[in-house]
Coordinates of C-alpha atoms in Angstrom, one line a residue:
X18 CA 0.0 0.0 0.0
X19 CA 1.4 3.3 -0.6
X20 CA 1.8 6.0 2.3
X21 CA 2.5 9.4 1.0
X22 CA 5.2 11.5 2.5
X23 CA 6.0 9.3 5.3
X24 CA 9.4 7.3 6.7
X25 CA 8.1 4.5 9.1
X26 CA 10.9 4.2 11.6
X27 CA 13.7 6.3 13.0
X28 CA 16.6 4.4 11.5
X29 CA 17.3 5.8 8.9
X30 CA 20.0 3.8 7.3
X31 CA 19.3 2.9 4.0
X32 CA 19.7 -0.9 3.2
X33 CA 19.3 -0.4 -1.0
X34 CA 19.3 2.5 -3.2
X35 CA 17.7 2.6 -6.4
X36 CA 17.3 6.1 -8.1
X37 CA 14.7 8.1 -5.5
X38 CA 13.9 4.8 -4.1
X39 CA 15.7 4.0 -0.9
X40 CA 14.7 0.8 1.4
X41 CA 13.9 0.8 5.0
X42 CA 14.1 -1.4 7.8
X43 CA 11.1 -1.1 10.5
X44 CA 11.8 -2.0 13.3
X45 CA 9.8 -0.1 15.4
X46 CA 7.0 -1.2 14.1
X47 CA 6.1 -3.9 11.8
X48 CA 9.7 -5.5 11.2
X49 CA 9.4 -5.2 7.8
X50 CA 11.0 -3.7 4.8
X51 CA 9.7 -1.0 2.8
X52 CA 10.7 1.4 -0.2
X53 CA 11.0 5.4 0.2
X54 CA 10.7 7.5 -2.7
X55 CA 12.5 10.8 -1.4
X56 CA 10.7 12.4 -4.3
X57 CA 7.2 12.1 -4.2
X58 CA 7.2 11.3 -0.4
X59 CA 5.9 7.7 -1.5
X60 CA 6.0 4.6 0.6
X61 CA 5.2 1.2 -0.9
X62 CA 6.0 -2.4 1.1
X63 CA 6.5 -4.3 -2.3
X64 CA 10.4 -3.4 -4.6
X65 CA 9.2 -0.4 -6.6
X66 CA 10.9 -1.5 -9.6
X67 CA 12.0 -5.1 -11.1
X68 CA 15.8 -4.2 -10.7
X69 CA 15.8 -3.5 -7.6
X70 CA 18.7 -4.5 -5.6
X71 CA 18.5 -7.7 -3.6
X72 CA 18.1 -6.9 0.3
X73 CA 20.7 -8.0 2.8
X74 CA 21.1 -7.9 6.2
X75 CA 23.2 -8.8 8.6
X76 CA 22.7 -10.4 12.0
X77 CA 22.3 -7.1 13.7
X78 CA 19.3 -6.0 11.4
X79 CA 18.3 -9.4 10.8
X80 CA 17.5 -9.8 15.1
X81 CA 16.3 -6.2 15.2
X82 CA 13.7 -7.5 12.2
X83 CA 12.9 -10.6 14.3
X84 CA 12.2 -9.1 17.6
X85 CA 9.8 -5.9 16.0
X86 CA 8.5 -8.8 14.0
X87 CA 7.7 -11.5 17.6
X88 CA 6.8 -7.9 19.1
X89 CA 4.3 -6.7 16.8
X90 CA 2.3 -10.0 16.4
X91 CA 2.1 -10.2 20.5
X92 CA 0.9 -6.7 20.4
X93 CA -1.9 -7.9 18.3
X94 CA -2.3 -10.8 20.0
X95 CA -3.4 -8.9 23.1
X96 CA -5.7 -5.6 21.2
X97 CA -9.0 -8.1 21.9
X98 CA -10.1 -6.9 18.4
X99 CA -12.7 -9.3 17.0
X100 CA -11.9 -9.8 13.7
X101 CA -14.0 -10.8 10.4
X102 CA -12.5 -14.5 9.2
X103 CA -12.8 -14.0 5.6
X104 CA -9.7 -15.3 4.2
X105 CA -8.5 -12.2 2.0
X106 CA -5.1 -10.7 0.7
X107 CA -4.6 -7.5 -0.4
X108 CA -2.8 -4.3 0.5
X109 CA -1.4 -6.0 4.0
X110 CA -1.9 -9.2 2.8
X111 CA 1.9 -9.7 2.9
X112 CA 1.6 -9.8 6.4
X113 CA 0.2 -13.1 6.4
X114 CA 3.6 -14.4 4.9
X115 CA 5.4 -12.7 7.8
X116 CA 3.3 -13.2 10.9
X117 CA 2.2 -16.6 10.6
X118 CA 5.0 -18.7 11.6
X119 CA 5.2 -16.8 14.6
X120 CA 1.8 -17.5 15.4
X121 CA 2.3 -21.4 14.5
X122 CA 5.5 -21.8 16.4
X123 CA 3.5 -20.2 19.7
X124 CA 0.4 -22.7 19.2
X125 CA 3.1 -25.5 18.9
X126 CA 4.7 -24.9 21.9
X127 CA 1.5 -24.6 23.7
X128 CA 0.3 -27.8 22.7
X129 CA 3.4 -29.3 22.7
X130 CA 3.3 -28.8 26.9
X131 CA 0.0 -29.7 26.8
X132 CA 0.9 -33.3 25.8
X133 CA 4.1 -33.8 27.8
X134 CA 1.4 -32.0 30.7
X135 CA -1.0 -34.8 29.9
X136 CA 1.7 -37.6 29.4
X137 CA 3.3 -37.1 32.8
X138 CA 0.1 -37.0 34.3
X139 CA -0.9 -40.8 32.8
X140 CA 2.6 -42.2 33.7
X141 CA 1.6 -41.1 37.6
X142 CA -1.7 -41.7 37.7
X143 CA -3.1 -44.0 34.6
X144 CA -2.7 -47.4 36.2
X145 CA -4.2 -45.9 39.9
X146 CA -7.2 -44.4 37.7
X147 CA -7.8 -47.1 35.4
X148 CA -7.7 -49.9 38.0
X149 CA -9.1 -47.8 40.9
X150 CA -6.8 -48.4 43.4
X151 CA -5.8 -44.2 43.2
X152 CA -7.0 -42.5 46.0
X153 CA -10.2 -39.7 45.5
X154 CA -7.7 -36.8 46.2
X155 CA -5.5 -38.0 43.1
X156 CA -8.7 -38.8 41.2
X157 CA -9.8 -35.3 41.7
X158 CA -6.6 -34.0 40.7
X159 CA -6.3 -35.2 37.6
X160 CA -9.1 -34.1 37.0
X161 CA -8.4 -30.4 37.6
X162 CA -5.5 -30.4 35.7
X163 CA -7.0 -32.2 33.0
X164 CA -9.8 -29.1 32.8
X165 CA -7.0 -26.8 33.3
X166 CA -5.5 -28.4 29.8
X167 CA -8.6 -28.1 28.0
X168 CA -8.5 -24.7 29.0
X169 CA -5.2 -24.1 27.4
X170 CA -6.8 -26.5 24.3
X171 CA -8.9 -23.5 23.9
X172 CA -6.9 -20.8 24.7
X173 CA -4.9 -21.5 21.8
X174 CA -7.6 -22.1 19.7
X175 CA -8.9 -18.7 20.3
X176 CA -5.9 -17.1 19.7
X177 CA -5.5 -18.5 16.3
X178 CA -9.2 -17.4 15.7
X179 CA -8.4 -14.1 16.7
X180 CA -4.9 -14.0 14.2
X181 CA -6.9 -13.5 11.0
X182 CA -4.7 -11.0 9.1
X183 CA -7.4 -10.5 6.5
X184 CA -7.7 -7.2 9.3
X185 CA -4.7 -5.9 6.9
X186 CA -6.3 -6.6 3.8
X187 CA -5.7 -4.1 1.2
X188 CA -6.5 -5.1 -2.0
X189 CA -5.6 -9.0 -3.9
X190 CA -8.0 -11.2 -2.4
X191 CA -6.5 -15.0 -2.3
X192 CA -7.2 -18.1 -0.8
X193 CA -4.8 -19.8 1.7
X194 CA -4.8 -23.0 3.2
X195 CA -5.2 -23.1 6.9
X196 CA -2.9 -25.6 8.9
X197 CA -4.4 -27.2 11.7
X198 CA -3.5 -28.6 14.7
X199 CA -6.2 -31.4 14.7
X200 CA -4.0 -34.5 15.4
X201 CA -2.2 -33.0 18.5
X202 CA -5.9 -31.6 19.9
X203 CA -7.6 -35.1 19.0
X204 CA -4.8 -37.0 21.0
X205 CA -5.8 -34.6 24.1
X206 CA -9.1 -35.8 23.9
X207 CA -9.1 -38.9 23.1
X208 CA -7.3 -39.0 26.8
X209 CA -9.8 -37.1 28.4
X210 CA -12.6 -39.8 26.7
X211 CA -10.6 -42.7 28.0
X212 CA -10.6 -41.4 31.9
X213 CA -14.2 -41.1 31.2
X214 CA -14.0 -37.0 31.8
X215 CA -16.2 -35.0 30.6
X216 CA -15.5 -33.4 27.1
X217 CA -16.0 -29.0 26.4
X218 CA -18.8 -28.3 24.5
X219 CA -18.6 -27.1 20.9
X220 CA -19.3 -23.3 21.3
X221 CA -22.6 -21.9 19.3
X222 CA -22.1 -20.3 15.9
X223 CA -22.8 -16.7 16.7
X224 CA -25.2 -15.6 13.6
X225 CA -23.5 -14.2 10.2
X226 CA -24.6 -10.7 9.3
X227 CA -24.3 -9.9 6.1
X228 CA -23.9 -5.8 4.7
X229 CA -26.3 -4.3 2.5
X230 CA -24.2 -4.2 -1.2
X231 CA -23.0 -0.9 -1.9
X232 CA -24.3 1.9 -4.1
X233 CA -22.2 4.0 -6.5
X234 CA -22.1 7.3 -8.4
X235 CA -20.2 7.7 -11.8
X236 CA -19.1 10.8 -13.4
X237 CA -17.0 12.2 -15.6
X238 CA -15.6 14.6 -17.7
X239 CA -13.8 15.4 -21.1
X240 CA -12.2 19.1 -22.3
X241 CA -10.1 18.8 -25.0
X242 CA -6.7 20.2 -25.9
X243 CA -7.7 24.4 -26.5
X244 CA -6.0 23.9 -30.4
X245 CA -8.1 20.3 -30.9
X246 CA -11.6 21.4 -29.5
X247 CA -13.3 21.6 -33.4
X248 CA -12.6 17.8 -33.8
X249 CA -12.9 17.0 -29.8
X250 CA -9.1 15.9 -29.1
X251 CA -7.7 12.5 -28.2
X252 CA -9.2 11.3 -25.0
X253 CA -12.2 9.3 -25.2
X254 CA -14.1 7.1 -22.1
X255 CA -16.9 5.0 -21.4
X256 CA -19.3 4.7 -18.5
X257 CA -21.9 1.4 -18.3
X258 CA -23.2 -0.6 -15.5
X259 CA -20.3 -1.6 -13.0
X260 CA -17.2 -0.9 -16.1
X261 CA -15.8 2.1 -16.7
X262 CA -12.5 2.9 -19.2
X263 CA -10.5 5.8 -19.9
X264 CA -8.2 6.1 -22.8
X265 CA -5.6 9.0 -23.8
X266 CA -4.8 9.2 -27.0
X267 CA -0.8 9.8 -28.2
X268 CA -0.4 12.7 -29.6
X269 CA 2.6 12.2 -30.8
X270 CA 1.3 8.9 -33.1
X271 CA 1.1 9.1 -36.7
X272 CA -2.8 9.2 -38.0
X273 CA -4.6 9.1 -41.2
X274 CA -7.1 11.7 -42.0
X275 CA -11.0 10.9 -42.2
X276 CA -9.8 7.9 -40.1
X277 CA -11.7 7.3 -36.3
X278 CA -9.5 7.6 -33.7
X279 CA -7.9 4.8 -31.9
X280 CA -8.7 5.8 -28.6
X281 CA -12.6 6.8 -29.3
X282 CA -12.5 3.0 -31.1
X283 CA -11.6 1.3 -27.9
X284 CA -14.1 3.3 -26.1
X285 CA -17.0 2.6 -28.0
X286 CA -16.1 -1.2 -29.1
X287 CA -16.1 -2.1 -24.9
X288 CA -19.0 -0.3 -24.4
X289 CA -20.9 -1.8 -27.2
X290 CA -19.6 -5.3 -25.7
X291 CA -20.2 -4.7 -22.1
X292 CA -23.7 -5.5 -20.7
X293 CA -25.0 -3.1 -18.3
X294 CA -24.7 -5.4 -14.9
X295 CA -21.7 -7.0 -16.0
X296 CA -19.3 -7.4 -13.1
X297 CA -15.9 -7.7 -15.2
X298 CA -12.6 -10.3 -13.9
X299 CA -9.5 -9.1 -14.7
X300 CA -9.0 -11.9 -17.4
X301 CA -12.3 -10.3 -18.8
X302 CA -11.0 -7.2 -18.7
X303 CA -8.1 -8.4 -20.6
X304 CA -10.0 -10.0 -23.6
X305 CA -12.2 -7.4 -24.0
X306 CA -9.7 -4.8 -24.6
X307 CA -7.3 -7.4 -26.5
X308 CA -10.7 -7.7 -28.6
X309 CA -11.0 -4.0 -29.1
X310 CA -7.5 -3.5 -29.9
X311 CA -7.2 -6.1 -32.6
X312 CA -10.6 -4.3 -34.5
X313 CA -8.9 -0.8 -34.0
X314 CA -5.8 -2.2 -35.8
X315 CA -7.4 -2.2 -38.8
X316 CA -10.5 0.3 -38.5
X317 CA -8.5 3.1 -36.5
X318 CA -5.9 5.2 -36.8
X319 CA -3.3 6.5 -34.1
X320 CA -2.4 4.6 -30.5
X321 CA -3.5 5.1 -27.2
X322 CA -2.9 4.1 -23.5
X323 CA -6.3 2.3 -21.8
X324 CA -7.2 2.0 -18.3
X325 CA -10.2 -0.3 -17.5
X326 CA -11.9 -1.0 -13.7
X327 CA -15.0 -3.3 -13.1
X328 CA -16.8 -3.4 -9.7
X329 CA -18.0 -6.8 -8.7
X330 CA -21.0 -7.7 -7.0
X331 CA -18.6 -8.4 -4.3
X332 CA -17.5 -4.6 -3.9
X333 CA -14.0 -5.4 -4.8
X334 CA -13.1 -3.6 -8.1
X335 CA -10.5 -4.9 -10.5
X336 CA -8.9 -2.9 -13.1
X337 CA -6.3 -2.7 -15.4
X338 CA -4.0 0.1 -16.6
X339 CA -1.9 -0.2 -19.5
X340 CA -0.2 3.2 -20.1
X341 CA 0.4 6.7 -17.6
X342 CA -3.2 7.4 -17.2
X343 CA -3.8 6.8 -13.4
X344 CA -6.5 5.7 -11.3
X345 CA -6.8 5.6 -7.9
X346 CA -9.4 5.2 -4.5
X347 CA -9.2 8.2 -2.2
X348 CA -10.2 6.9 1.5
X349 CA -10.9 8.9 4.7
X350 CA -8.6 11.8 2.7
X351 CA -5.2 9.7 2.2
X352 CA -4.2 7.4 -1.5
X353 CA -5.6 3.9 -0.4
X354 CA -4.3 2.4 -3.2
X355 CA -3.3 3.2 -7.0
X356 CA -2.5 1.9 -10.2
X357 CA 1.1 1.4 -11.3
X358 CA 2.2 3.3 -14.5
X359 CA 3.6 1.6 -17.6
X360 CA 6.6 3.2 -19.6
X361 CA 8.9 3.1 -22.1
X362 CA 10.9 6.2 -20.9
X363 CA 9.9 9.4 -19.4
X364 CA 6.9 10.6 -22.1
X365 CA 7.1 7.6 -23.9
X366 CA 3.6 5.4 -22.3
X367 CA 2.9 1.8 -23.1
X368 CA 0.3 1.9 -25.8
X369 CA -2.0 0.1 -28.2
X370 CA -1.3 0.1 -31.8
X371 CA -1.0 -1.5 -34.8
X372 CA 2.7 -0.6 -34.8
X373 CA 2.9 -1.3 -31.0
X374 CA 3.9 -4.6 -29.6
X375 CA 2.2 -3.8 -26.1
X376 CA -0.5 -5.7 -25.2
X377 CA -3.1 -5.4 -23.0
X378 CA -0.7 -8.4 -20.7
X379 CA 1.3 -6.1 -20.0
X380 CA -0.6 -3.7 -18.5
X381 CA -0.6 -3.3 -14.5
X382 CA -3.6 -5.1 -12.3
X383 CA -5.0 -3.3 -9.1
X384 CA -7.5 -4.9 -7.0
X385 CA -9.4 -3.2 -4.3
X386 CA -12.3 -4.5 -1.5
X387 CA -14.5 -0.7 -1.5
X388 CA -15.9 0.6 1.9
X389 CA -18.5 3.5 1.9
X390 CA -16.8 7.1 1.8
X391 CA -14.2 5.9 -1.1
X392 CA -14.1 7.9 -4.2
X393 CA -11.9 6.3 -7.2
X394 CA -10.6 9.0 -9.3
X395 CA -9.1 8.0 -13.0
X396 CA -7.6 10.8 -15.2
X397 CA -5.7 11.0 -18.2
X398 CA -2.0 12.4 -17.9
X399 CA -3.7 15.4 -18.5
X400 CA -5.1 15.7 -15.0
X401 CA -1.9 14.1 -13.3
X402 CA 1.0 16.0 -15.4
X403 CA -1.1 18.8 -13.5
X404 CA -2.3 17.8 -10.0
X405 CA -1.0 16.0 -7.2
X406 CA -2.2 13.5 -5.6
X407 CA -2.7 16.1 -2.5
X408 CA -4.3 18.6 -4.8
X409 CA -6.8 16.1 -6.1
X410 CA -7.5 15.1 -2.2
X411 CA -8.3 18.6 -1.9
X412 CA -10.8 19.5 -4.3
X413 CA -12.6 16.4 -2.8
X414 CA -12.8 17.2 0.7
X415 CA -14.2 20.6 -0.6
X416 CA -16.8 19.1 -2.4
X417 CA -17.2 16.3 -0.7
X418 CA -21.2 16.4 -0.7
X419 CA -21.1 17.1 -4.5
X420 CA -22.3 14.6 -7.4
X421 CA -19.3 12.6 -8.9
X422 CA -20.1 14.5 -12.2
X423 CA -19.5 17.7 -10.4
X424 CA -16.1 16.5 -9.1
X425 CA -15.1 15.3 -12.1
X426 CA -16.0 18.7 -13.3
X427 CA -13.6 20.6 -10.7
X428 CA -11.1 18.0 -11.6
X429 CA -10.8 19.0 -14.9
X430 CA -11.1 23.0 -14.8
X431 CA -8.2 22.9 -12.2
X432 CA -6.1 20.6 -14.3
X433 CA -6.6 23.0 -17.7
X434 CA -5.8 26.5 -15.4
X435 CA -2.8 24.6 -14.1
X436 CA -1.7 23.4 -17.5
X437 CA -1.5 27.1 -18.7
X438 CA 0.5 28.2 -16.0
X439 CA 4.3 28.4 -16.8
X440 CA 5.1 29.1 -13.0
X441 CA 3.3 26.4 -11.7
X442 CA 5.2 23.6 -9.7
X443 CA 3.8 20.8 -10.9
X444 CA 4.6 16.4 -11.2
X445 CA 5.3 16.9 -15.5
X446 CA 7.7 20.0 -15.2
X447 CA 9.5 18.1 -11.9
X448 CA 10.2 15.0 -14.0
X449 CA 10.6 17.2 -17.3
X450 CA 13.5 18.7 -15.3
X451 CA 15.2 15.5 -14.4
X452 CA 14.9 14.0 -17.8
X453 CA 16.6 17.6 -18.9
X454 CA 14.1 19.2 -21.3
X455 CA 14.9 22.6 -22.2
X456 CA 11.6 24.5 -21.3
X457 CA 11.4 23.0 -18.1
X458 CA 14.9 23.8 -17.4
X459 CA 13.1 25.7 -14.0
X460 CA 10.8 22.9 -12.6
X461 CA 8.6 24.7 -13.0
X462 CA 5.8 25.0 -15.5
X463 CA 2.1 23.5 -16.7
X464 CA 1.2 20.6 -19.8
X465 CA -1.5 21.6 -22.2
X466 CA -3.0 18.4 -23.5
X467 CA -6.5 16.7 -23.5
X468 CA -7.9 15.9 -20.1
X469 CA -10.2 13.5 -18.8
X470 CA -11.6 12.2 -15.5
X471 CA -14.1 9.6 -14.3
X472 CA -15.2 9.9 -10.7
X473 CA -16.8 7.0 -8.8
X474 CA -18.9 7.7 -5.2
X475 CA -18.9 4.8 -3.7
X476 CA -22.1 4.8 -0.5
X477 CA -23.2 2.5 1.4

């Protein structure tokens, strides 16, 4: 999950360097390693990039990781939080890789001295309870040790009910196969059977409640390029049912005159082929647009970038982002989560063409579970040459009771007076700077081009 503008931990020696990115120990915290973009202020748990040097630590780090790691999972241990047991990964799912074994190697030990407990106890006292010449004072002990076992039988059942790290679910929902300790429980009881004691009862199933689906509001918004507005510009988008897609022409693309756009072809070939309640999977998602590409390659002219979401019946929305275009779920005012751009080099997106070799497998995949309150903003590199993500945050919370289309709207108007402001600080003219162009030699400076933006309201 990404955290803007924040390092975790106060050691702040760097463990890999990658261009802006620098990786992190926490080990105040999590005992985990994460990536800092000293840049955009960006935090992300996963390696930012493919090339990313391999981490290595040694035994110093490596304890410090191991006791934040023990300490962190006994700090949960003890919140009393009752948490939902749907088995989930996402955002925090990585958590589950790191915390379980912790949480396994407790529960072994526990019921590792409950059977040594339970095997001294029968050496001492099987033959006086199974023949009856024991005393009643032994009898009776046995038998409040043996509850006091059971006890810490359930005990550590409960505490590996109460470890369900779907609590840190972010976004990729998979399932996971649960070990058990079923043999080292059943030998307890077949014991306790056997001295004729009485067995714990199986607790009730408390009832299920099950949330009302959500309900959502789509809007959006195109304004092209000020020297393109006779013909409409490059950016074209689709609204139906649960789908949605976005796609920026390039520009810079050679195109045949009196030909229909590649970008406008995309749109309205998935619209045509999307049913109004269709909940789109990702593989959908990818045939449909490989579908739609292949019929533009020889009906269309020009090449553009595509980003395509879905929300499923089960709230979760899958989408997939094949160029710079961006979309991303604004929660309780912070970046929840956001799609990953594709690039050949700085102003040079992944893109569908007849020329191109991209393909819609190669695009980027986000999935996220929705909660009421999100809003999912998608924009053409129009809107995010322009804004920040902090800007965009902004004009949300101050119209927060506002329709989606409205939004969308302010989106838009902010990202065109931004565009035409040469003293403007802005995410294009910052990376324009780096890469060295000449009229951003200051930093500073907008980027006219076609914008668009779809907004989504997601209510309960």
């Amino acid at each position: 999950m990404t955290r803007p503008s924040t390092i975790l931990q106060m050691d702040t020696t760097p463990l890999a360097k990658e261009g802006a990115w620098t990786a992190y120990l926490d080990d105040e915290t999590t005992g985990l390693i994460y990536y800092f973009n000293s840049d955009t202020g960006e935090s992300v748990w996963d390696p930012p990039t493919d090339t990313f040097p391999e981490i290595k630590l040694n035994k110093v780090k490596e304890q410090k990781m191991k006791d934040a790691r023990l300490a962190y999972n006994q700090e949960r241990l003890g919140m009393g939080v009752e948490v939902e047991k749907e088995e989930k990964k996402g955002f925090f799912g990585f958590f589950k890789e790191t915390t379980d074994p912790v949480v396994e190697e407790v529960v072994e030990e526990v019921v590792e001295e409950v059977v040594e407990t339970t095997q001294e106890k029968e050496s001492a006292n099987w033959f006086g309870g199974f023949f009856g010449k024991a005393k009643s004072e032994t009898v009776e002990t046995v038998q409040e040790e043996e509850e006091e076992v059971m006890q810490e039988v359930e005990m550590v059942q409960e505490e590996e009910e109460y470890y369900d790290q779907s609590m840190f679910e972010d976004a990729v929902m998979v399932e996971e196969e649960q070990e058990t300790t079923t043999a080292k429980k059943s030998f307890v009881q077949d014991i306790m059977a056997f001295t004729s004691f009485p067995s714990a009862k199986p607790k009730e199933e408390e009832p299920v409640t099950i949330a009302p689906p959500l309900t959502f509001e789509i809007g959006s918004k195109v304004l092209p390029h000020p020297e393109k507005i006779s013909w409409g510009g490059e950016d074209a988008l689709f609204v139906k049912g649960r789908s949605f897609g976005l796609f920026d022409g390039v520009s810079g693309a050679e195109k045949t005159k009196g030909v229909p756009l590649y970008s406008t072809t995309l749109a309205s070939q998935l619209k045509a082929k999307i049913e109004t309640d269709q909940a789109l999977a990702i593989e959908d998602i990818k045939r449909d647009l490989l579908t739609a590409a292949e019929y533009a390659d020889f009906k269309a002219t020009g090449a553009s970038t595509a980003i395509v979401a879905s929300i499923g019946e089960d709230d979760v929305m899958r989408s997939l982002c094949l160029g710079d275009s961006v979309l991303m779920v604004i929660r309780n005012g912070m970046v929840f989560s956001k799609t990953k751009e594709t690039t050949h080099y700085f102003d040079c997106p992944y893109q569908l063409s007849e020329d191109s070799p991209d393909r819609p497998r190669d695009g980027t995949v986000l999935t996220t579970r929705l909660m009421p309150g999100d809003k999912i903003v998608t924009g053409s590199d129009g809107v995010f040459d322009n804004l920040t993500a902090d800007d965009i945050i902004r004009i949300i919370q101050e119209n927060e009771a506002a329709k989606a289309t409205t939004i969308a709207q302010k989106i838009v108007a902010e990202s065109r007076t931004v565009s035409l402001d040469k003293e403007a600080p802005t995410p294009y003219a910052k990376q324009a700077k780096r890469n060295r162009y000449k009229e951003y030699a200051t930093g500073l400076g907008g980027k006219v081009d076609d914008i668009s933006c779809i907004v989504v309201s997601v209510n309960a």
